[in-house]
Short mmCIF file of C-alpha atoms in Angstrom, two decimals:
data_model
loop_
_atom_site.label_atom_id
_atom_site.label_comp_id
_atom_site.label_asym_id
_atom_site.label_seq_id
_atom_site.Cartn_x
_atom_site.Cartn_y
_atom_site.Cartn_z
CA MET A 1 -137.44 18.57 -43.77
CA ALA A 2 -138.36 17.06 -47.12
CA SER A 3 -136.74 19.97 -48.92
CA GLU A 4 -133.54 19.36 -47.00
CA ASP A 5 -133.59 15.68 -48.03
CA VAL A 6 -134.11 16.71 -51.65
CA LYS A 7 -131.20 19.16 -51.47
CA ALA A 8 -128.99 16.50 -49.89
CA SER A 9 -129.94 14.02 -52.61
CA GLU A 10 -129.26 16.58 -55.34
CA SER A 11 -125.90 17.39 -53.72
CA ALA A 12 -124.98 13.69 -53.61
CA VAL A 13 -125.99 13.18 -57.23
CA GLU A 14 -124.01 16.26 -58.24
CA LYS A 15 -120.92 14.92 -56.46
CA ILE A 16 -121.29 11.54 -58.16
CA VAL A 17 -121.64 13.25 -61.56
CA ASN A 18 -118.58 15.38 -60.87
CA LEU A 19 -116.56 12.36 -59.81
CA ALA A 20 -117.62 10.52 -62.95
CA GLU A 21 -116.58 13.49 -65.10
CA GLU A 22 -113.23 13.69 -63.33
CA ALA A 23 -112.67 9.95 -63.82
CA LYS A 24 -113.51 10.29 -67.50
CA LEU A 25 -111.06 13.15 -67.93
CA ALA A 26 -108.41 11.20 -66.04
CA ARG A 27 -108.87 8.23 -68.36
CA GLN A 28 -108.57 10.50 -71.37
CA GLU A 29 -105.33 11.93 -69.98
CA ILE A 30 -103.91 8.49 -69.22
CA ARG A 31 -104.85 6.96 -72.56
CA PRO A 32 -102.32 8.92 -74.68
CA THR A 33 -99.60 8.11 -72.16
CA SER A 34 -100.41 4.40 -72.31
CA HIS A 35 -100.54 4.57 -76.09
CA ALA A 36 -97.14 6.27 -76.15
CA VAL A 37 -95.60 3.58 -73.92
CA ILE A 38 -97.02 0.81 -76.11
CA SER A 39 -95.73 2.57 -79.23
CA ILE A 40 -92.25 2.88 -77.68
CA CYS A 41 -92.25 -0.82 -76.75
CA LYS A 42 -93.29 -1.82 -80.27
CA SER A 43 -90.56 0.35 -81.75
CA LEU A 44 -87.94 -1.21 -79.46
CA VAL A 45 -89.15 -4.73 -80.28
CA ALA A 46 -89.02 -4.01 -84.01
CA GLY A 47 -85.49 -2.63 -83.72
CA GLY A 48 -84.34 -5.60 -81.66
CA VAL A 49 -85.77 -8.16 -84.07
CA ALA A 50 -84.22 -6.31 -87.01
CA GLY A 51 -80.79 -6.30 -85.37
CA GLY A 52 -80.82 -9.94 -84.29
CA LEU A 53 -82.06 -11.28 -87.62
CA SER A 54 -79.73 -9.19 -89.77
CA ARG A 55 -76.60 -10.07 -87.78
CA THR A 56 -77.31 -13.78 -87.52
CA ALA A 57 -77.77 -13.92 -91.30
CA VAL A 58 -74.21 -12.68 -91.85
CA ALA A 59 -72.48 -14.04 -88.70
CA PRO A 60 -69.73 -16.02 -90.55
CA LEU A 61 -68.68 -12.92 -92.50
CA GLU A 62 -68.76 -10.84 -89.31
CA ARG A 63 -66.36 -13.20 -87.58
CA LEU A 64 -64.04 -13.36 -90.61
CA LYS A 65 -63.96 -9.57 -90.80
CA ILE A 66 -62.80 -9.25 -87.19
CA LEU A 67 -60.18 -11.99 -87.61
CA LEU A 68 -58.77 -10.20 -90.67
CA GLN A 69 -58.75 -6.86 -88.86
CA VAL A 70 -56.58 -8.09 -86.00
CA GLN A 71 -54.56 -10.80 -87.82
CA ASN A 72 -50.84 -10.69 -87.04
CA PRO A 73 -49.03 -9.55 -90.24
CA HIS A 74 -46.13 -11.95 -89.50
CA SER A 75 -48.35 -15.02 -89.36
CA ILE A 76 -51.00 -14.66 -92.07
CA LYS A 77 -53.23 -17.71 -92.42
CA TYR A 78 -55.56 -16.39 -95.15
CA ASN A 79 -55.94 -13.28 -97.28
CA GLY A 80 -59.39 -13.41 -98.78
CA THR A 81 -63.02 -14.06 -97.97
CA ILE A 82 -63.27 -17.54 -99.49
CA SER A 83 -59.92 -18.75 -98.14
CA GLY A 84 -60.75 -17.32 -94.72
CA LEU A 85 -64.13 -19.05 -94.52
CA LYS A 86 -62.55 -22.32 -95.70
CA TYR A 87 -59.84 -22.04 -93.04
CA ILE A 88 -62.39 -21.47 -90.26
CA TRP A 89 -64.50 -24.39 -91.50
CA ARG A 90 -61.46 -26.68 -91.71
CA THR A 91 -60.02 -25.80 -88.30
CA GLU A 92 -63.17 -25.18 -86.25
CA GLY A 93 -66.07 -26.64 -88.18
CA PHE A 94 -69.56 -25.21 -88.64
CA LYS A 95 -69.72 -23.86 -85.08
CA GLY A 96 -66.59 -21.83 -85.75
CA LEU A 97 -68.43 -19.82 -88.40
CA PHE A 98 -70.90 -18.62 -85.76
CA LYS A 99 -68.49 -18.20 -82.85
CA GLY A 100 -69.36 -15.07 -80.91
CA ASN A 101 -72.76 -14.72 -82.58
CA GLY A 102 -74.65 -15.29 -79.33
CA THR A 103 -72.68 -12.52 -77.68
CA ASN A 104 -73.07 -10.43 -80.82
CA CYS A 105 -76.87 -10.81 -80.73
CA ALA A 106 -76.90 -10.06 -76.99
CA ARG A 107 -75.25 -6.78 -77.95
CA ILE A 108 -76.88 -5.99 -81.26
CA VAL A 109 -80.49 -6.61 -80.19
CA PRO A 110 -80.51 -3.83 -77.54
CA ASN A 111 -78.14 -1.75 -79.69
CA SER A 112 -80.45 -1.94 -82.70
CA ALA A 113 -83.53 -1.31 -80.56
CA VAL A 114 -81.98 1.79 -78.99
CA LYS A 115 -80.57 2.97 -82.33
CA PHE A 116 -83.84 2.87 -84.27
CA PHE A 117 -85.84 4.34 -81.40
CA SER A 118 -83.24 7.07 -80.79
CA TYR A 119 -83.28 7.93 -84.48
CA GLU A 120 -87.05 8.35 -84.49
CA GLN A 121 -86.95 10.65 -81.46
CA ALA A 122 -83.86 12.57 -82.61
CA SER A 123 -85.31 13.12 -86.10
CA LYS A 124 -88.50 14.54 -84.60
CA GLY A 125 -86.56 16.78 -82.21
CA ILE A 126 -84.12 18.04 -84.84
CA LEU A 127 -86.95 18.72 -87.30
CA TYR A 128 -88.86 20.67 -84.62
CA LEU A 129 -85.79 22.79 -83.82
CA TYR A 130 -85.22 23.39 -87.53
CA GLN A 131 -88.84 24.48 -88.00
CA GLN A 132 -88.58 26.85 -85.05
CA GLN A 133 -85.30 28.30 -86.25
CA THR A 134 -86.47 28.86 -89.82
CA GLY A 135 -89.99 29.88 -88.87
CA ASN A 136 -91.32 27.38 -91.40
CA GLU A 137 -93.71 24.97 -89.68
CA ASN A 138 -94.09 22.99 -92.91
CA ALA A 139 -90.37 22.29 -93.28
CA GLN A 140 -89.51 18.63 -93.96
CA HIS A 141 -86.49 16.44 -93.32
CA THR A 142 -83.39 17.04 -95.41
CA PRO A 143 -80.40 14.71 -95.85
CA ILE A 144 -78.39 16.89 -93.43
CA LEU A 145 -81.09 16.71 -90.75
CA ARG A 146 -81.29 12.95 -91.17
CA LEU A 147 -77.50 12.71 -90.97
CA GLY A 148 -77.57 14.58 -87.67
CA ALA A 149 -80.36 12.42 -86.28
CA GLY A 150 -78.56 9.25 -87.36
CA ALA A 151 -75.33 10.43 -85.75
CA CYS A 152 -77.13 11.08 -82.45
CA ALA A 153 -78.77 7.65 -82.58
CA GLY A 154 -75.46 5.94 -83.33
CA ILE A 155 -73.64 7.63 -80.44
CA ILE A 156 -76.39 6.78 -77.95
CA ALA A 157 -76.67 3.15 -79.05
CA MET A 158 -72.90 2.59 -79.25
CA SER A 159 -72.24 4.09 -75.82
CA ALA A 160 -75.07 2.14 -74.19
CA THR A 161 -73.86 -1.25 -75.41
CA TYR A 162 -70.09 -0.77 -75.90
CA PRO A 163 -68.84 -3.16 -73.17
CA MET A 164 -70.71 -6.01 -74.87
CA ASP A 165 -69.14 -5.05 -78.21
CA MET A 166 -65.68 -5.10 -76.66
CA VAL A 167 -66.28 -8.54 -75.14
CA ARG A 168 -67.79 -9.83 -78.37
CA GLY A 169 -64.64 -8.82 -80.26
CA ARG A 170 -62.43 -10.83 -77.95
CA ILE A 171 -64.64 -13.92 -77.92
CA THR A 172 -64.82 -13.81 -81.71
CA VAL A 173 -61.04 -13.93 -82.29
CA GLN A 174 -60.23 -16.79 -79.89
CA THR A 175 -59.87 -20.27 -81.36
CA GLU A 176 -59.66 -23.85 -80.08
CA LYS A 177 -55.87 -23.44 -79.81
CA SER A 178 -56.02 -20.22 -77.81
CA PRO A 179 -54.10 -20.49 -74.51
CA TYR A 180 -56.97 -18.92 -72.60
CA GLN A 181 -60.66 -19.27 -73.25
CA TYR A 182 -63.51 -16.94 -72.39
CA ARG A 183 -66.43 -19.24 -71.67
CA GLY A 184 -69.07 -16.68 -72.55
CA MET A 185 -70.08 -13.05 -72.26
CA VAL A 186 -70.53 -13.01 -68.48
CA HIS A 187 -67.23 -14.83 -67.89
CA ALA A 188 -65.43 -12.47 -70.27
CA LEU A 189 -66.90 -9.39 -68.61
CA SER A 190 -65.93 -10.57 -65.11
CA THR A 191 -62.43 -11.59 -66.25
CA ILE A 192 -61.72 -8.29 -67.96
CA LEU A 193 -63.02 -6.36 -64.94
CA ARG A 194 -60.85 -8.39 -62.59
CA GLU A 195 -57.64 -8.42 -64.63
CA GLU A 196 -57.78 -5.11 -66.52
CA GLY A 197 -60.23 -2.89 -64.65
CA PRO A 198 -63.54 -1.25 -65.66
CA ARG A 199 -61.89 1.20 -68.06
CA ALA A 200 -60.82 -1.75 -70.23
CA LEU A 201 -64.47 -2.31 -71.18
CA TYR A 202 -64.36 1.00 -73.06
CA LYS A 203 -61.09 0.52 -74.92
CA GLY A 204 -61.56 1.78 -78.46
CA TRP A 205 -64.66 3.78 -77.51
CA LEU A 206 -63.43 7.06 -79.04
CA PRO A 207 -62.77 5.75 -82.56
CA SER A 208 -66.03 3.83 -82.27
CA VAL A 209 -68.00 6.99 -81.56
CA ILE A 210 -66.14 8.95 -84.23
CA GLY A 211 -66.75 6.12 -86.69
CA VAL A 212 -70.40 5.65 -85.80
CA ILE A 213 -71.21 9.29 -86.65
CA PRO A 214 -70.65 8.91 -90.42
CA TYR A 215 -71.59 5.22 -90.42
CA VAL A 216 -75.01 5.31 -88.76
CA GLY A 217 -75.64 8.88 -89.88
CA LEU A 218 -75.05 8.03 -93.53
CA ASN A 219 -77.02 4.78 -93.23
CA PHE A 220 -80.18 6.60 -92.17
CA ALA A 221 -79.60 9.67 -94.34
CA VAL A 222 -78.91 7.71 -97.54
CA TYR A 223 -81.69 5.17 -96.91
CA GLU A 224 -84.43 7.71 -96.19
CA SER A 225 -83.32 10.23 -98.81
CA LEU A 226 -83.04 7.53 -101.48
CA LYS A 227 -86.53 6.28 -100.65
CA ASP A 228 -87.92 9.82 -100.91
CA TRP A 229 -86.16 10.34 -104.24
CA LEU A 230 -87.56 7.11 -105.66
CA VAL A 231 -91.12 7.94 -104.56
CA THR A 232 -90.85 11.48 -105.96
CA THR A 233 -89.11 10.83 -109.30
CA LYS A 234 -90.19 7.21 -110.00
CA PRO A 235 -87.09 6.51 -112.17
CA LEU A 236 -87.07 3.64 -114.70
CA GLY A 237 -90.49 2.57 -113.55
CA LEU A 238 -89.10 1.18 -110.28
CA VAL A 239 -91.98 2.68 -108.31
CA ASP A 240 -95.66 2.59 -109.22
CA ASP A 241 -98.22 5.29 -108.44
CA SER A 242 -98.39 4.36 -104.74
CA THR A 243 -96.33 6.17 -102.09
CA GLU A 244 -94.99 2.92 -100.61
CA LEU A 245 -91.94 1.10 -101.92
CA GLY A 246 -91.80 -2.66 -102.35
CA VAL A 247 -89.63 -4.90 -100.19
CA VAL A 248 -87.06 -5.50 -102.95
CA THR A 249 -86.71 -1.77 -103.64
CA ARG A 250 -86.28 -1.05 -99.93
CA LEU A 251 -83.67 -3.80 -99.70
CA ALA A 252 -81.78 -2.10 -102.54
CA CYS A 253 -81.98 1.26 -100.72
CA GLY A 254 -80.62 -0.37 -97.59
CA ALA A 255 -77.80 -1.99 -99.54
CA VAL A 256 -76.72 1.36 -101.00
CA ALA A 257 -76.90 2.99 -97.58
CA GLY A 258 -74.81 0.24 -95.99
CA THR A 259 -72.16 0.41 -98.70
CA VAL A 260 -71.71 4.17 -98.38
CA GLY A 261 -71.64 4.19 -94.58
CA GLN A 262 -69.22 1.31 -94.03
CA THR A 263 -66.74 2.48 -96.69
CA VAL A 264 -66.39 5.89 -95.04
CA ALA A 265 -66.13 4.60 -91.46
CA TYR A 266 -64.20 1.34 -91.94
CA PRO A 267 -60.66 2.47 -90.94
CA LEU A 268 -62.00 3.56 -87.55
CA ASP A 269 -63.55 0.12 -87.09
CA VAL A 270 -60.13 -1.50 -87.66
CA VAL A 271 -58.53 0.85 -85.14
CA ARG A 272 -61.28 0.10 -82.63
CA ARG A 273 -60.75 -3.67 -82.87
CA ARG A 274 -57.01 -3.37 -82.42
CA MET A 275 -57.38 -1.10 -79.40
CA GLN A 276 -59.77 -3.61 -77.83
CA MET A 277 -57.02 -6.25 -77.84
CA VAL A 278 -54.55 -4.09 -75.89
CA GLY A 279 -54.05 -5.31 -72.33
CA TRP A 280 -55.15 -8.87 -73.13
CA LYS A 281 -52.08 -10.91 -72.19
CA ASP A 282 -52.93 -13.73 -74.61
CA ALA A 283 -53.95 -11.50 -77.51
CA SER A 284 -50.68 -11.68 -79.44
CA SER A 285 -50.77 -15.46 -79.59
CA ILE A 286 -54.50 -15.64 -80.27
CA LEU A 287 -54.26 -13.34 -83.25
CA THR A 288 -51.85 -15.69 -85.03
CA GLY A 289 -54.28 -18.57 -84.74
CA ASP A 290 -51.71 -21.09 -83.46
CA GLY A 291 -50.11 -19.48 -80.41
CA ARG A 292 -46.53 -19.40 -81.77
CA SER A 293 -45.82 -15.73 -82.35
CA LYS A 294 -45.42 -13.28 -79.50
CA ALA A 295 -45.50 -10.04 -81.46
CA PRO A 296 -46.27 -7.11 -79.13
CA LEU A 297 -49.66 -5.45 -79.21
CA GLU A 298 -49.18 -2.03 -77.65
CA TYR A 299 -51.06 1.10 -78.64
CA SER A 300 -51.29 4.20 -76.47
CA GLY A 301 -54.42 5.58 -78.11
CA MET A 302 -56.37 6.10 -81.29
CA ILE A 303 -53.75 8.22 -83.08
CA ASP A 304 -50.95 5.85 -82.07
CA THR A 305 -52.95 2.90 -83.40
CA PHE A 306 -53.45 4.67 -86.72
CA ARG A 307 -49.78 5.62 -86.91
CA LYS A 308 -48.36 2.19 -86.08
CA THR A 309 -50.80 0.35 -88.31
CA VAL A 310 -49.91 2.50 -91.33
CA LYS A 311 -46.17 2.56 -90.48
CA TYR A 312 -45.68 -1.19 -90.09
CA GLU A 313 -48.38 -2.58 -92.36
CA GLY A 314 -49.16 0.18 -94.83
CA PHE A 315 -52.30 2.22 -95.52
CA ARG A 316 -54.08 -0.84 -96.92
CA ALA A 317 -54.08 -2.38 -93.43
CA LEU A 318 -56.77 0.13 -92.45
CA TYR A 319 -59.06 -1.71 -94.86
CA LYS A 320 -58.26 -5.27 -93.78
CA GLY A 321 -61.43 -7.31 -93.88
CA LEU A 322 -63.24 -4.75 -96.04
CA VAL A 323 -64.34 -7.33 -98.64
CA PRO A 324 -66.09 -9.71 -96.22
CA ASN A 325 -67.39 -6.68 -94.38
CA SER A 326 -68.84 -5.30 -97.60
CA VAL A 327 -70.43 -8.64 -98.41
CA LYS A 328 -71.77 -8.67 -94.83
CA VAL A 329 -72.86 -5.05 -94.45
CA VAL A 330 -74.83 -4.76 -97.67
CA PRO A 331 -77.36 -7.50 -96.83
CA SER A 332 -77.15 -6.81 -93.09
CA ILE A 333 -78.17 -3.15 -93.31
CA ALA A 334 -80.76 -3.92 -95.98
CA ILE A 335 -82.31 -6.70 -93.89
CA ALA A 336 -82.24 -4.55 -90.74
CA PHE A 337 -84.10 -1.60 -92.31
CA VAL A 338 -86.71 -3.71 -94.07
CA THR A 339 -87.24 -6.03 -91.08
CA TYR A 340 -87.70 -3.01 -88.81
CA GLU A 341 -90.34 -1.51 -91.05
CA GLN A 342 -92.10 -4.83 -91.64
CA VAL A 343 -92.23 -5.71 -87.93
CA LYS A 344 -93.56 -2.25 -87.06
CA GLU A 345 -96.18 -2.64 -89.75
CA LEU A 346 -97.20 -6.03 -88.33
CA LEU A 347 -97.40 -4.51 -84.85
CA GLY A 348 -99.65 -1.75 -86.16
CA VAL A 349 -97.17 1.12 -85.83
CA GLU A 350 -96.60 3.83 -88.42
CA ILE A 351 -93.66 2.45 -90.41
CA ARG A 352 -92.06 5.55 -91.86
CA ILE A 353 -88.86 6.06 -89.93
CA SER A 354 -88.37 9.79 -90.37
CA ASP A 355 -91.90 11.04 -89.74
#
């Protein structure tokens, strides 16, 4: 009888030990998953902060760029960056310089978060496929691989947040004299859905996607490749013996990346903005700034927009707003990259984008 009690006790102890071991293993299995989720959240937060901060810093130039892109050629109010900013200040005041920025941030924060996170995942996936294809497990990122990863990230982020970009474009171009006012992002979305249908929210999507491939792709490819080159070659004493670049140097890398990307993709951005205005019954008057002209705004697609823009306004029209955009993009991209890396560093996440 005693032996049976002993056996029962040993069996119970053994079960408890087994359960404890299983619980321990379960915790070990869950821990990496929890760590991965936290890492993803930190990456998204860093990307969102980077996007919001960089765009707010250059909001006046962003608005001026869009106004120049869609300005009616028969009623030109300003031709340059300084005159354009002065005109906005004179007619709409300080608030006019930041019109549409709230909507822009509501779009760019998730867009930037998705873009940076998508780039990290795409770069890892593309590198893995490249290593498998070449049979070289030690292969590293190349500019072409980074370009591909950046293109994937740009397409995903653009598609996910495009309706907000479309709405932001319309809110940005309206003025105090506009015959119809969108009161905000939600009101604009509901109005467009009611009056123009859900497809209207994706007007200009094709040139946007085509444009985002070289734009975002080149941004990441140039930025990361330039950083690698500086660390490896240490030209002109710009980099010391450490493997990390300073904030100023990284800002310069971001500025170069932004300049290259936006110059290549800019004509598609102009076409996108013009296509977004099609179907808006008050667009022709809004684009003049005073509501007098009723010039038609009709484009049947991306090619037609290109053709009519060049035919009636010349090839230079495809680069309307390029100067304020250049002044905007250079610091914007630089701030976005550096802010992203700094925030990730503060959050305790590995900061190298293309690892």
